[in-house]
mmCIF file of C-alpha atoms in Angstrom:
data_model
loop_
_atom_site.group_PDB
_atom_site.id
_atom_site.type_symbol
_atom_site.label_atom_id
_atom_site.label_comp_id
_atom_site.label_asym_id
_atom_site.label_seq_id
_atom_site.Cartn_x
_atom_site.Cartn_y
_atom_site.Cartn_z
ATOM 1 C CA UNK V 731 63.381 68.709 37.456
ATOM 2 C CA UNK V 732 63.998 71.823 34.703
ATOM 3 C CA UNK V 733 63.725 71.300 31.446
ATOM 4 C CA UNK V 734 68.143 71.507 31.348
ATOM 5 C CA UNK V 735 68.183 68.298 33.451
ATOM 6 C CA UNK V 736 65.963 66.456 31.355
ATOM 7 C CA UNK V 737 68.270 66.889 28.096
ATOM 8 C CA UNK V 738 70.983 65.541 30.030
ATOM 9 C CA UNK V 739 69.415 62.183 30.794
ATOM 10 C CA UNK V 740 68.196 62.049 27.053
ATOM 11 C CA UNK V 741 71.559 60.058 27.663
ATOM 12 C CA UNK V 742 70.840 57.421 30.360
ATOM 13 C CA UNK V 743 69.677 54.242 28.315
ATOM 14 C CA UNK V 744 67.299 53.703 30.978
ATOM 15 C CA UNK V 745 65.252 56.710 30.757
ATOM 16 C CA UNK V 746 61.727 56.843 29.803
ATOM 17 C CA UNK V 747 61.812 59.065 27.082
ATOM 18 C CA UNK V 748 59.711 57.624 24.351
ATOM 19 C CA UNK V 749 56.272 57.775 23.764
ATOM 20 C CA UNK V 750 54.166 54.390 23.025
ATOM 21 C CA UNK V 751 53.435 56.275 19.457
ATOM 22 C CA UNK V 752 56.728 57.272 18.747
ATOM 23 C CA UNK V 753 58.496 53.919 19.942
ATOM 24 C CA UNK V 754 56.048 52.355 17.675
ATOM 25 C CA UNK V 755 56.949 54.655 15.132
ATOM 26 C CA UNK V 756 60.554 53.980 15.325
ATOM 27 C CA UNK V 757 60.348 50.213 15.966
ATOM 28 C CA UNK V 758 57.591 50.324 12.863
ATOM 29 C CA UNK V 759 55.322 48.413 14.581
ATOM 30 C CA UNK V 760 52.145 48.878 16.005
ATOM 31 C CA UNK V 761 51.208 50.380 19.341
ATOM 32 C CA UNK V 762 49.449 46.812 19.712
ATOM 33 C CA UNK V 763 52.785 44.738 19.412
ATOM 34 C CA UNK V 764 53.687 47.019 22.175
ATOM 35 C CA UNK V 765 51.118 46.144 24.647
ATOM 36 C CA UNK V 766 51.508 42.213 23.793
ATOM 37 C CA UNK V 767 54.732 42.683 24.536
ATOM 38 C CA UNK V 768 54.363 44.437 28.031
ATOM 39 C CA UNK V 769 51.518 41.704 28.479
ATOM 40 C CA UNK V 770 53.830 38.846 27.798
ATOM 41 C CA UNK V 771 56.202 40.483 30.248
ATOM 42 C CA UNK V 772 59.229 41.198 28.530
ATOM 43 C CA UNK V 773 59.286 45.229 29.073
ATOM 44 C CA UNK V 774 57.584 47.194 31.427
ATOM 45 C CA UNK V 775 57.683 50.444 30.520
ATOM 46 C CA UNK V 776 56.885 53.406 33.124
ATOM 47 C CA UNK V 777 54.179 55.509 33.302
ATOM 48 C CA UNK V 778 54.280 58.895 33.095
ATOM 49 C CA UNK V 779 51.932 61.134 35.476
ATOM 50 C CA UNK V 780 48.846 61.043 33.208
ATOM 51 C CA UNK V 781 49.045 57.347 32.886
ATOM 52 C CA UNK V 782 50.553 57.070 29.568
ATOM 53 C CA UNK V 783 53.577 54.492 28.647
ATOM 54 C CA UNK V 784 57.145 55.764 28.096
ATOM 55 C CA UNK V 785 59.955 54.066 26.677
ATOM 56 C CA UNK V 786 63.678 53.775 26.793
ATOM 57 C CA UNK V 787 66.296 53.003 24.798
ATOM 58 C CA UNK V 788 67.055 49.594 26.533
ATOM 59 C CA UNK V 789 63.338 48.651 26.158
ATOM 60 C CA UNK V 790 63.187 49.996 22.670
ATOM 61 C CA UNK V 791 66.564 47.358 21.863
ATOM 62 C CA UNK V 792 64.485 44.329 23.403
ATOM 63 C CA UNK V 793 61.397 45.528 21.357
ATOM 64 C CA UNK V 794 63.179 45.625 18.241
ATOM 65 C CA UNK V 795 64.727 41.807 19.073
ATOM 66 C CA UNK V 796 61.281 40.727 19.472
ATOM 67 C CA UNK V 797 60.067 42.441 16.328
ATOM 68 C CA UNK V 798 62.730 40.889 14.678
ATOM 69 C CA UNK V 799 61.931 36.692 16.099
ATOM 70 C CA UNK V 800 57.963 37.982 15.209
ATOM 71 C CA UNK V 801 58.852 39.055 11.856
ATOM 72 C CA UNK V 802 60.182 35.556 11.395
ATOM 73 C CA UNK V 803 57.078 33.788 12.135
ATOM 74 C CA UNK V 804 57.498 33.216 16.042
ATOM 75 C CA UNK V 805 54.366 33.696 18.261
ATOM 76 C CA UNK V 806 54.849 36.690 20.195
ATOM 77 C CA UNK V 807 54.869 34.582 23.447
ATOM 78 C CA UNK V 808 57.199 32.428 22.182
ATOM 79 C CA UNK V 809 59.790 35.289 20.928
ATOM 80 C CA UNK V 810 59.559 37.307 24.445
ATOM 81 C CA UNK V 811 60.199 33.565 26.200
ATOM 82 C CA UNK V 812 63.016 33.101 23.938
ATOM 83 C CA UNK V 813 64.915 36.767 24.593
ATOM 84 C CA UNK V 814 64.085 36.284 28.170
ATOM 85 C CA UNK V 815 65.964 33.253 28.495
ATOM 86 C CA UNK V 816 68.715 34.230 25.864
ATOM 87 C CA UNK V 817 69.399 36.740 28.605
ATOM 88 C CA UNK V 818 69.362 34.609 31.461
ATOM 89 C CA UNK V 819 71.995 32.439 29.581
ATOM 90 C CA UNK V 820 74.061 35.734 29.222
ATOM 91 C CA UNK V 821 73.623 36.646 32.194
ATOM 92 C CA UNK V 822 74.718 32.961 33.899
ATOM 93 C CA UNK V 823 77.682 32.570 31.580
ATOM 94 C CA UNK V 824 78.398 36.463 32.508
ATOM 95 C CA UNK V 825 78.905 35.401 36.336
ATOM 96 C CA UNK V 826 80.680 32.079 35.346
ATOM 97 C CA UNK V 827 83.198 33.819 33.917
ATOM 98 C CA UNK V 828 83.733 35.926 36.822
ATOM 99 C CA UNK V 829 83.636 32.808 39.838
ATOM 100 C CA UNK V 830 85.853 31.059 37.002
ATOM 101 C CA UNK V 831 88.682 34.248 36.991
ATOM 102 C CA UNK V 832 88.127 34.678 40.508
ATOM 103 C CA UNK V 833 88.932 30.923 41.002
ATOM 104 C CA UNK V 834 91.871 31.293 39.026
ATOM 105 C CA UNK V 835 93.222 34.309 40.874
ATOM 106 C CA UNK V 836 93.021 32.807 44.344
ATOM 107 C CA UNK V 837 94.617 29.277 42.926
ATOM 108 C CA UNK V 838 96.855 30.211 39.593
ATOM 109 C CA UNK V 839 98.848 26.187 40.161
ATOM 110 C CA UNK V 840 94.756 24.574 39.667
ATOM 111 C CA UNK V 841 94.455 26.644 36.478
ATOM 112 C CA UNK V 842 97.259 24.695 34.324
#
């Protein structure tokens, strides 16, 4: 990969393009919050070829939720249980909806 292709996944939210200091830096946080975080499961951010952790933008968003629960008072543990399962609920309402429309679409008379 050149440098050019790089730029153009700066992009993708799922590329690793962070740094553990600078996605500290940016979530103002600590590089240790980080690690609890990846320890309590709820990112796991890749490693680039010398071993070190890089971020992206998706994990940096879930970060920042947790920051947010831990800067309320809730336990680390308990903050990356509680996004985990926020989006689990998303995710199960998410396909609901869709066996719900789908349900409607083969049957419109059951709908009224």
């Amino acid at each position: 990969m050149t440098a050019d292709d790089s730029f153009g996944r700066l992009d993708d939210d799922d590329y690793p393009a962070c740094t553990m200091g600078r996605a500290a830096e940016m979530l103002g946080t600590t590089q240790g919050f980080l690690r609890a975080i990846g320890e309590a499961r709820l990112i796991t951010p890749l490693r680039s070829a010398g071993g070190h952790r890089r971020y992206s933008r998706y994990q940096l968003r879930i970060a920042a939720r947790a920051r947010e629960l831990v800067d309320q008072g809730t336990p680390i543990e308990a903050a990356c249980r509680i996004i985990i399962l926020e989006d689990q609920l998303e995710e199960a309402q998410r396909i609901n909806a869709e066996y719900r429309s789908a349900a409607e679409s083969a049957n419109p008379t059951a709908a009224t």
